[in-house]
Coordinates of C-alpha atoms (C1' of nucleotides) in Angstrom, one line a residue:
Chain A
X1 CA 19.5 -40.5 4.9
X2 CA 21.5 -38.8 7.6
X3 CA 21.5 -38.1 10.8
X4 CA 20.1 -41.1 11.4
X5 CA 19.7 -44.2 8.6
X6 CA 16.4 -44.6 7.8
X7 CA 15.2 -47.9 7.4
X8 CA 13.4 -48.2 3.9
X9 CA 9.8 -48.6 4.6
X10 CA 6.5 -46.6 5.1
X11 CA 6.4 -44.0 6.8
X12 CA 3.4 -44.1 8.9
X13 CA 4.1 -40.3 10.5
X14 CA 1.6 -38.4 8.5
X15 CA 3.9 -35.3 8.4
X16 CA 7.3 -37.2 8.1
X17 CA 6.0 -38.6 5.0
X18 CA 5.2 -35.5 3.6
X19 CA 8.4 -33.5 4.5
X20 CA 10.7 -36.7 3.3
X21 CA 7.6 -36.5 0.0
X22 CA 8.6 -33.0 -0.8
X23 CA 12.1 -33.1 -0.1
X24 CA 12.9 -36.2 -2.0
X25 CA 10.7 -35.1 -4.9
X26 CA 12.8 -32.0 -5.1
X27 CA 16.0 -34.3 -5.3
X28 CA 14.2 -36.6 -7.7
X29 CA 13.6 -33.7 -9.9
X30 CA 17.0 -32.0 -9.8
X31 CA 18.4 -35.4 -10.3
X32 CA 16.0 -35.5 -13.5
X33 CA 17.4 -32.9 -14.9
X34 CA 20.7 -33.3 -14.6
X35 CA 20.5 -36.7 -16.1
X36 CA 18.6 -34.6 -19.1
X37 CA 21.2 -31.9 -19.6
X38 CA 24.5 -34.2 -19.1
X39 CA 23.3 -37.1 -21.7
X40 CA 20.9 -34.8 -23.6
X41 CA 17.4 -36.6 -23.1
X42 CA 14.8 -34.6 -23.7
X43 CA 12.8 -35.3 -20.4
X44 CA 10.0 -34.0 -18.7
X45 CA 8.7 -34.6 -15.3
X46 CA 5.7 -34.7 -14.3
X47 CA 4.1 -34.7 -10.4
X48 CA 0.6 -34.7 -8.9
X49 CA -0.1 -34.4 -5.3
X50 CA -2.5 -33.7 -3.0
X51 CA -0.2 -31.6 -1.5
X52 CA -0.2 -28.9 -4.4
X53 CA -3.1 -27.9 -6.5
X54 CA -1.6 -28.0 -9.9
X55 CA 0.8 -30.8 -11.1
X56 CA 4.1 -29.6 -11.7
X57 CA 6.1 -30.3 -14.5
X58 CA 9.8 -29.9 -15.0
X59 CA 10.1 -29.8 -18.7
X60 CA 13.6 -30.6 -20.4
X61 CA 11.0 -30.4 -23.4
X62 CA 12.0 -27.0 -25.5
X63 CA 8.9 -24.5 -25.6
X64 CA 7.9 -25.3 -29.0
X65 CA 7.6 -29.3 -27.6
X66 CA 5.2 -27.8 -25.1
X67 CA 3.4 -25.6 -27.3
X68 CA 2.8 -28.0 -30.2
X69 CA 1.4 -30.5 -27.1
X70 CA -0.7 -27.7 -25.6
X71 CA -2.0 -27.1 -29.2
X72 CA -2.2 -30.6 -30.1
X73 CA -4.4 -32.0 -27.1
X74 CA -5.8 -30.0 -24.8
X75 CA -8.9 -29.9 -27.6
X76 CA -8.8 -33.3 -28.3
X77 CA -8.4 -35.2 -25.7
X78 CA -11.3 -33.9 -24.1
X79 CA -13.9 -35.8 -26.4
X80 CA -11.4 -39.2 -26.1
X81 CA -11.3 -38.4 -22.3
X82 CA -14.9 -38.4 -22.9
X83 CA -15.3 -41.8 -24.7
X84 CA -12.9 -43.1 -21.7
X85 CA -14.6 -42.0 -18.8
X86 CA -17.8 -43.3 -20.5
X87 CA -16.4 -46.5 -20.9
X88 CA -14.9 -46.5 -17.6
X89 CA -18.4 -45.8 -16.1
X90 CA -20.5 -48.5 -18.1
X91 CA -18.6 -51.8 -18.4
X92 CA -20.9 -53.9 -20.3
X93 CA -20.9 -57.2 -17.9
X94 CA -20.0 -55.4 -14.6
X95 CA -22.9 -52.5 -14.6
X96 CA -23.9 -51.1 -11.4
X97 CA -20.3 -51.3 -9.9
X98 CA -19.1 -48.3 -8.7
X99 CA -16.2 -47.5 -11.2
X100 CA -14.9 -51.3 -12.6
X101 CA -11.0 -50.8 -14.0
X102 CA -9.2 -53.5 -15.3
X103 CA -7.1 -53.4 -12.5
X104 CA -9.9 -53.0 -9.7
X105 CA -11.1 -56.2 -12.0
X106 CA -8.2 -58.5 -10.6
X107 CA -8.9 -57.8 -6.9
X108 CA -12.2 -59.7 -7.3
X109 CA -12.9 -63.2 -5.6
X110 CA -11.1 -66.1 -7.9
X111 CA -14.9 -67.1 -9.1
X112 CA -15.0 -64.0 -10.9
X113 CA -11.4 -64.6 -12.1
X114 CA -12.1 -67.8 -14.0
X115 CA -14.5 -65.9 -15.9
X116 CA -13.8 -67.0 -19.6
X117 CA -10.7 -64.2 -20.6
X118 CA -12.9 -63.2 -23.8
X119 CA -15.5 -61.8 -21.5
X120 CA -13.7 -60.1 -19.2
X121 CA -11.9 -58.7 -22.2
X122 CA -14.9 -57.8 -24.1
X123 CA -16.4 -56.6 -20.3
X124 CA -13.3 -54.3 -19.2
X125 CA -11.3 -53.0 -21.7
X126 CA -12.0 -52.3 -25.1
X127 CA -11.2 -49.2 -26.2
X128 CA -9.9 -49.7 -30.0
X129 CA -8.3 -46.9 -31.8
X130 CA -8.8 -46.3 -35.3
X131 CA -7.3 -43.8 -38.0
X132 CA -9.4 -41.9 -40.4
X133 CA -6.4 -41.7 -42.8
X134 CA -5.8 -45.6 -43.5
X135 CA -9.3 -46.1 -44.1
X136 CA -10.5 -46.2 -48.0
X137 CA -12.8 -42.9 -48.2
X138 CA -16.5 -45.3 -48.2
X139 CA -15.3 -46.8 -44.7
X140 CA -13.9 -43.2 -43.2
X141 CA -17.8 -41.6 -44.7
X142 CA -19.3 -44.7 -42.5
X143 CA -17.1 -44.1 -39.1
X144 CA -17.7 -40.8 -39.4
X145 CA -21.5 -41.1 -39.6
X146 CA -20.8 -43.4 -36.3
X147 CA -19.1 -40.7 -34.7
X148 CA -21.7 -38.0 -35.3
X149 CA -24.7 -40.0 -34.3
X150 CA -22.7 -41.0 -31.1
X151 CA -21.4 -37.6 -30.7
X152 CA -24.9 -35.5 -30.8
X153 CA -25.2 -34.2 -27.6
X154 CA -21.3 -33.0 -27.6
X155 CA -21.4 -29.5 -28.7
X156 CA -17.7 -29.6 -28.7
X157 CA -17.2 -31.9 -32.2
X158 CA -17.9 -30.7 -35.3
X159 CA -17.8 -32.8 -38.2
X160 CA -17.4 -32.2 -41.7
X161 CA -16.5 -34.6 -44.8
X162 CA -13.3 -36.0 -44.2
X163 CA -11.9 -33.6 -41.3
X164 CA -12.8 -33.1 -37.6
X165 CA -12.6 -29.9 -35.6
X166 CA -12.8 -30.0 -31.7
X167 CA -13.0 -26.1 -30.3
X168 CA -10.5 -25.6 -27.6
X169 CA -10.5 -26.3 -23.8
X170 CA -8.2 -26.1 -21.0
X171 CA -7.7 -28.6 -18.7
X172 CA -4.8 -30.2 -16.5
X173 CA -5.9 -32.8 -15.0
X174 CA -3.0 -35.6 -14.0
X175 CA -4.8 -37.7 -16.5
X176 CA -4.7 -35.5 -18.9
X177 CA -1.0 -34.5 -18.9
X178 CA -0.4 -38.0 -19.4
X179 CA -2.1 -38.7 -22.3
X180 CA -1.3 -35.5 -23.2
X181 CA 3.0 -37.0 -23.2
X182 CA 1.5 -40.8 -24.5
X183 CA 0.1 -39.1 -27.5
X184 CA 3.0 -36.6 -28.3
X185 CA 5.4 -40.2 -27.7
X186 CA 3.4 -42.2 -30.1
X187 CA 4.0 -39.5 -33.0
X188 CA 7.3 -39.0 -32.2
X189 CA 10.5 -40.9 -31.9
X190 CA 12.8 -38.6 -30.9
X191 CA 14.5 -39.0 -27.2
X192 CA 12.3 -38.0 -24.7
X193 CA 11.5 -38.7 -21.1
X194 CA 8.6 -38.5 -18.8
X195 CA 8.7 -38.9 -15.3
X196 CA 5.1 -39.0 -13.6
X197 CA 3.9 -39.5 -10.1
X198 CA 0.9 -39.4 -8.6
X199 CA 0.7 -39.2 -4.9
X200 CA -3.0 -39.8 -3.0
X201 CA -1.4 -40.5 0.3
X202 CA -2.4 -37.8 3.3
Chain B
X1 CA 29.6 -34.9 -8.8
X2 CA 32.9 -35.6 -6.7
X3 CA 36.5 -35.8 -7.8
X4 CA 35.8 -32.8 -9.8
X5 CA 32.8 -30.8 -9.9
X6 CA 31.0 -31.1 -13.5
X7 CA 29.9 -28.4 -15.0
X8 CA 25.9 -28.5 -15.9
X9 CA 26.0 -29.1 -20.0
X10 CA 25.8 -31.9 -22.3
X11 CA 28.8 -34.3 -22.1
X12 CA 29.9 -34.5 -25.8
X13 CA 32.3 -37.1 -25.0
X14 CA 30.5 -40.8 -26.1
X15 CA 32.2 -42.9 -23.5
X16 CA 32.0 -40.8 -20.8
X17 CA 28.2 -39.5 -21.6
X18 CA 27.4 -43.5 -21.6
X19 CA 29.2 -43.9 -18.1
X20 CA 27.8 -41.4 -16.9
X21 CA 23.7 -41.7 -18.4
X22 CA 24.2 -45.7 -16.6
X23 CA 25.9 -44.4 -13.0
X24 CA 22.7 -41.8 -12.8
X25 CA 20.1 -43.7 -14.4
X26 CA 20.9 -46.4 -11.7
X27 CA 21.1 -43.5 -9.1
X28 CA 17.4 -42.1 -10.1
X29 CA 16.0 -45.5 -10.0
X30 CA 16.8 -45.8 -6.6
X31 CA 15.8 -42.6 -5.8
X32 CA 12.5 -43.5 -7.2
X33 CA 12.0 -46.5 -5.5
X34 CA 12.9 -45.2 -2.4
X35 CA 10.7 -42.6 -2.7
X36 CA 7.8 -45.1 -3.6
X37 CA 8.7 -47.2 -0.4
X38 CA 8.7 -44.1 1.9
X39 CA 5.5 -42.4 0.7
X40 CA 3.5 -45.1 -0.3
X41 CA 3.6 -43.9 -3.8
X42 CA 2.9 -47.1 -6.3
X43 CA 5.8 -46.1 -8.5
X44 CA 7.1 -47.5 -11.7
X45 CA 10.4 -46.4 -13.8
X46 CA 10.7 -47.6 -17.0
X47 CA 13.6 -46.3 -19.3
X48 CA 15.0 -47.4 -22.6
X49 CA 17.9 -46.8 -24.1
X50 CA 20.2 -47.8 -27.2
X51 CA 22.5 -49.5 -24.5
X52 CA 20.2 -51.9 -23.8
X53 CA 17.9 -54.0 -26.0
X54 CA 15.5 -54.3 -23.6
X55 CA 13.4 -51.5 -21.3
X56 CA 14.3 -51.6 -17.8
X57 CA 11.7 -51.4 -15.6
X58 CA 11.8 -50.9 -12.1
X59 CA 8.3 -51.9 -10.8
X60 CA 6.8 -50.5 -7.4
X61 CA 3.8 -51.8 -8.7
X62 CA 2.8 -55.1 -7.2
X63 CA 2.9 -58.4 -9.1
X64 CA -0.6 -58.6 -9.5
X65 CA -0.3 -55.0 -10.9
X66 CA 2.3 -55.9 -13.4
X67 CA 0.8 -59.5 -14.6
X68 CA -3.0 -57.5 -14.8
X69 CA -0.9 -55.2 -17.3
X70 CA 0.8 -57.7 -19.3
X71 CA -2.3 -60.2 -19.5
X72 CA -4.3 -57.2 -20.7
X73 CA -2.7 -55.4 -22.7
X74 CA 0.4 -57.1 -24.5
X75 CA -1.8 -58.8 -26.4
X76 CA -4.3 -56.3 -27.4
X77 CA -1.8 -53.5 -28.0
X78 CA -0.2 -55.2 -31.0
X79 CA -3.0 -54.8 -33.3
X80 CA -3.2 -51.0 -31.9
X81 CA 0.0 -50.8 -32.3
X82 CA -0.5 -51.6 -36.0
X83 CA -2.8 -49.0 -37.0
X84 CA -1.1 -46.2 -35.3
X85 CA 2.2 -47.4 -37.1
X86 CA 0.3 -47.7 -40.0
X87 CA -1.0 -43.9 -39.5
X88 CA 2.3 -43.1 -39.0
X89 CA 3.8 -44.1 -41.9
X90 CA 0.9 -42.5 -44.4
X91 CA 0.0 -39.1 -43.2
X92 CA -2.9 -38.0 -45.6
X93 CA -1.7 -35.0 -46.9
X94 CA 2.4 -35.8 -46.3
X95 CA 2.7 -38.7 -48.3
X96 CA 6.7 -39.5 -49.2
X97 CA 7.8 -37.7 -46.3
X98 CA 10.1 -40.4 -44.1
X99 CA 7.8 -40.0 -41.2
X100 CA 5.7 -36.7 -40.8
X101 CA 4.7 -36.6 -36.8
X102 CA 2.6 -33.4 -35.1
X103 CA 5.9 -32.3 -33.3
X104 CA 8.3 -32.9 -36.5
X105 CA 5.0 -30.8 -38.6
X106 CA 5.7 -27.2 -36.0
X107 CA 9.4 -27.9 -37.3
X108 CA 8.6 -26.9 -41.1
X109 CA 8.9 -23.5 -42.5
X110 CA 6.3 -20.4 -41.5
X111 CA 4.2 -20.8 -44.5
X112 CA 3.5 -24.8 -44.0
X113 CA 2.7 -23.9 -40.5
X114 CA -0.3 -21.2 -42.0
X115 CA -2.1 -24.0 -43.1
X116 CA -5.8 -24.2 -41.8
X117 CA -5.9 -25.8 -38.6
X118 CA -8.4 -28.1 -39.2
X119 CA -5.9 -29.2 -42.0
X120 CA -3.0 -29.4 -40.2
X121 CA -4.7 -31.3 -37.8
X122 CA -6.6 -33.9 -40.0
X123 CA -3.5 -34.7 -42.1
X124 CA -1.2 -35.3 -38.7
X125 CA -3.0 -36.3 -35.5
X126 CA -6.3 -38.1 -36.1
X127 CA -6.2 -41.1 -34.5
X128 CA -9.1 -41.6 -32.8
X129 CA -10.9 -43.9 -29.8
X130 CA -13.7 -45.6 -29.6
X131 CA -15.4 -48.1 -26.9
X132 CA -17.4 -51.1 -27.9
X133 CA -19.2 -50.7 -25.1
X134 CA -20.9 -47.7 -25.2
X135 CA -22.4 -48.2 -28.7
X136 CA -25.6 -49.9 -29.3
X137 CA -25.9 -52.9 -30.8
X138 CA -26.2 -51.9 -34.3
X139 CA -23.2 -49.8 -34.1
X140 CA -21.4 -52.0 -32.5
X141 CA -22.0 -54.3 -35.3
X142 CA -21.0 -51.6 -37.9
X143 CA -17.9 -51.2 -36.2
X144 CA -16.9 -54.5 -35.7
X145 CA -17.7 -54.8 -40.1
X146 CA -15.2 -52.2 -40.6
X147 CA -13.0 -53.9 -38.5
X148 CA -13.2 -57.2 -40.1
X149 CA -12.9 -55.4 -43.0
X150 CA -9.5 -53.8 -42.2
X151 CA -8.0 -57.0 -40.4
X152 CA -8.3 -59.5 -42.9
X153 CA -5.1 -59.9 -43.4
X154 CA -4.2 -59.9 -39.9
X155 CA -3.9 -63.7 -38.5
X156 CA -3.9 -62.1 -35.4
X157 CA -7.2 -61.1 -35.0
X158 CA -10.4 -62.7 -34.8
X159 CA -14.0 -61.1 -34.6
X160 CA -17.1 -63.3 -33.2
X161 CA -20.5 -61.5 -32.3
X162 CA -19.9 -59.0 -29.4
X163 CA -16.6 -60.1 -28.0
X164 CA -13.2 -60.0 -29.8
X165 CA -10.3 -61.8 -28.8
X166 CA -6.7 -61.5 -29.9
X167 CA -4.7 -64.1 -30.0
X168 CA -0.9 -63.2 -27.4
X169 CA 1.9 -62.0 -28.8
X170 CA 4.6 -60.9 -26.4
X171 CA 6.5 -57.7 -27.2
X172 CA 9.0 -55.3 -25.7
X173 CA 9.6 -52.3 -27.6
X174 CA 9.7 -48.8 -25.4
X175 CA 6.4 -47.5 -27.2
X176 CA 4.4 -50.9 -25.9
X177 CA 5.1 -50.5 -22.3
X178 CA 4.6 -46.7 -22.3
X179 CA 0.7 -47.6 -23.8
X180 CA 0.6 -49.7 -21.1
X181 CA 0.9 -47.6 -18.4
X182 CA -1.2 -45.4 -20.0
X183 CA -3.9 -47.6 -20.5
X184 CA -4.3 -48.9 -16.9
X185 CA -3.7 -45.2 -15.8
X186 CA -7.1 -44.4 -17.8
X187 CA -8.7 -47.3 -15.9
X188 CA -7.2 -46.9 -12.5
X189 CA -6.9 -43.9 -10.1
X190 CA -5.6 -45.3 -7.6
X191 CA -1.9 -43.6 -6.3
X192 CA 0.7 -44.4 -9.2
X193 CA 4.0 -43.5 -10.7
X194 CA 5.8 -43.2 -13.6
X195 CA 8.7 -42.7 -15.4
X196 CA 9.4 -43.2 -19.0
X197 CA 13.2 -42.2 -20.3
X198 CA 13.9 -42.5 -23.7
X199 CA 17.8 -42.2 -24.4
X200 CA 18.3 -41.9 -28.0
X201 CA 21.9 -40.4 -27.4
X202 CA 24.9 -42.9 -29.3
Chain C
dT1 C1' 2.6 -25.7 8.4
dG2 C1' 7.0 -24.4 6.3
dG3 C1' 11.7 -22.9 6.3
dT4 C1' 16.7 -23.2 8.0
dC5 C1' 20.6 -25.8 9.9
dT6 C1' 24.0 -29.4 10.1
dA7 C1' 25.8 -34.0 10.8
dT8 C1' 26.0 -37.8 8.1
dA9 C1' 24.5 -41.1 4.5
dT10 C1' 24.7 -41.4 -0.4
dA11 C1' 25.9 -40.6 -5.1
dT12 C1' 29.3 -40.3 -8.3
dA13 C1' 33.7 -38.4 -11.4
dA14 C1' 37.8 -39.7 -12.4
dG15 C1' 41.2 -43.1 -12.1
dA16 C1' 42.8 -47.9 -11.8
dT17 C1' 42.3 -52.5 -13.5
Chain D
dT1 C1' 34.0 -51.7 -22.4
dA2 C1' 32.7 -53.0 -17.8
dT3 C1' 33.7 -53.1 -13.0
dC4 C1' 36.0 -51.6 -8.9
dT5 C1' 38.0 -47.8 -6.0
dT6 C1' 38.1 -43.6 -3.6
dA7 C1' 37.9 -38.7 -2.9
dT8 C1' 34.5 -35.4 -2.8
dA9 C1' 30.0 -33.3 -4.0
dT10 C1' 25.3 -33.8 -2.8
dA11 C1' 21.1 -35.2 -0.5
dT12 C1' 18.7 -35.3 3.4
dA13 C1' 16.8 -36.8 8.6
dG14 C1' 16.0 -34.8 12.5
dA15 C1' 16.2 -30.7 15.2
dC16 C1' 15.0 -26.1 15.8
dC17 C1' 12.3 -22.0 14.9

DNA sequence: TGGTCTATATATAAGAT
DNA sequence: TATCTTATATATAGACC
């Protein structure tokens, strides 16, 4: 804040708020990845606007990092993205809404709030995750007879005996560059950073 | 930078690479949040470190936000936390490794890394999502078998028809709360932010 | 809309405690 | 080691183009 303080609030001026967005995002990112070379955390930074077409990512991640991700889950995550969105769409207790999240779920009237919490568990948000390698062979032959017959109309699976093949896809989507870090974090314990920010405004 | 300007490397120096990780770390928090406040941008900065023993989080979401997240998915995220840990910790075909992970598996040696994709990527990354909801019945029923199957000897969970509930445990470790941002940002596309730091560094 | 300028608010390295 | 101080480096609001 300069030439004049700024008090810290909204800015309701359409293109104030995006000049002060682009320049502060700049000075976010530098700041970033300062932090990332001085104290050596692997960071990355992510950030999606409506402003630019493409997210843009400031990656202290080293190129093989990157690769390996690329690699890793552009092909996969399309058929969980899938199974989300799917899920997302079709609530079981709430169908007929437009697009019920969890979150979306709290902004209802309290009557629907003192729903019991089971079923507006059971109704909002299971997605389970299971691993093919911690199952005993007869329960990993019966999951993945569940995932073929739900998988059918996919042309992108392909499933044989105990291993899974999804051809590749590009993508990069917001979404999908976070899962795409939340995947690569839960397999790996290194130091790392994300920073991600969406912005819908204007 | 002021009473000397720093050269842009790693600080090798542990007292001063601490000092200097908490100055900026405080610094690009309140850069974040200002930037959230002025663009309208529902931020959140979350950042762990060895220096604390907690994550810090710096919320722009709103209370209702943050209690929707911890009522949903603290409790729930324990049990995925569990197979993903256990997946972790028994790759199929890297068994006795300390803890083989997709990023560690591009470190090995050129001829590991010839391996048959569809190997590489059964043995490492197949952890995989499903949704109750968009089974039928009799799947659904299948599923929740295995389930059963695999939990019984986890107090924690409890199977009944179509609706499962588990029973709250609060936790705070750095993967949890990234999984949680993750999982309201598959349900949720409203504006949001995020930043995740790990700091591994002494 | 997007860049440049510049006065000033802020952030922060090094030192003091 | 943490906190406070202070001299400077940086970031940036508003103006101008």
């Amino acid at each position: 804040m300069i030439r004049k303080k700024v008090k810290l609030a909204y800015i309701t001026n359409d293109s104030s708020r995006k000049a002060t967005y682009k320049k502060r995002k700049k000075g976010l990112m530098k700041k970033m990845s300062e932090l990332s070379t001085f104290c050596g955390i692997n960071a990355c930074a992510i950030m999606c606007s409506h402003y630019e077409s493409q997210p843009e990512i400031i990656h202290g991640l080293n190129i093989r990092d990157i690769n390996d991700l690329n690699l890793l889950l552009d092909e996969k995550m399309i058929n969980i993205d899938k199974r989300v969105d799917a899920f997302a769409m079709k609530p079981l207790y709430s169908q007929g809404k437009s697009s019920s999240s969890s979150l979306s779920m709290v902004a209802l009237p309290p009557m629907t709030m003192v729903m019991p919490k089971v079923m507006l568990r059971a109704s909002t948000e299971d997605i389970m995750q299971l691993d093919m390698n911690s199952m005993d062979p007869i329960k990993r032959q019966q999951w993945i007879m569940v995932l073929m017959n739900n998988n059918n109309s996919n042309p992108q699976t392909h499933v044989g005996g105990n291993e899974m093949m999804f051809s590749s896809v590009t993508t990069s989507t917001p979404t999908m560059a976070i899962k795409r870090i939340f995947f690569s974090l839960g397999r790996n314990e290194r130091s790392f950073g994300l920073f991600v920010s969406f912005y819908y405004g204007l």
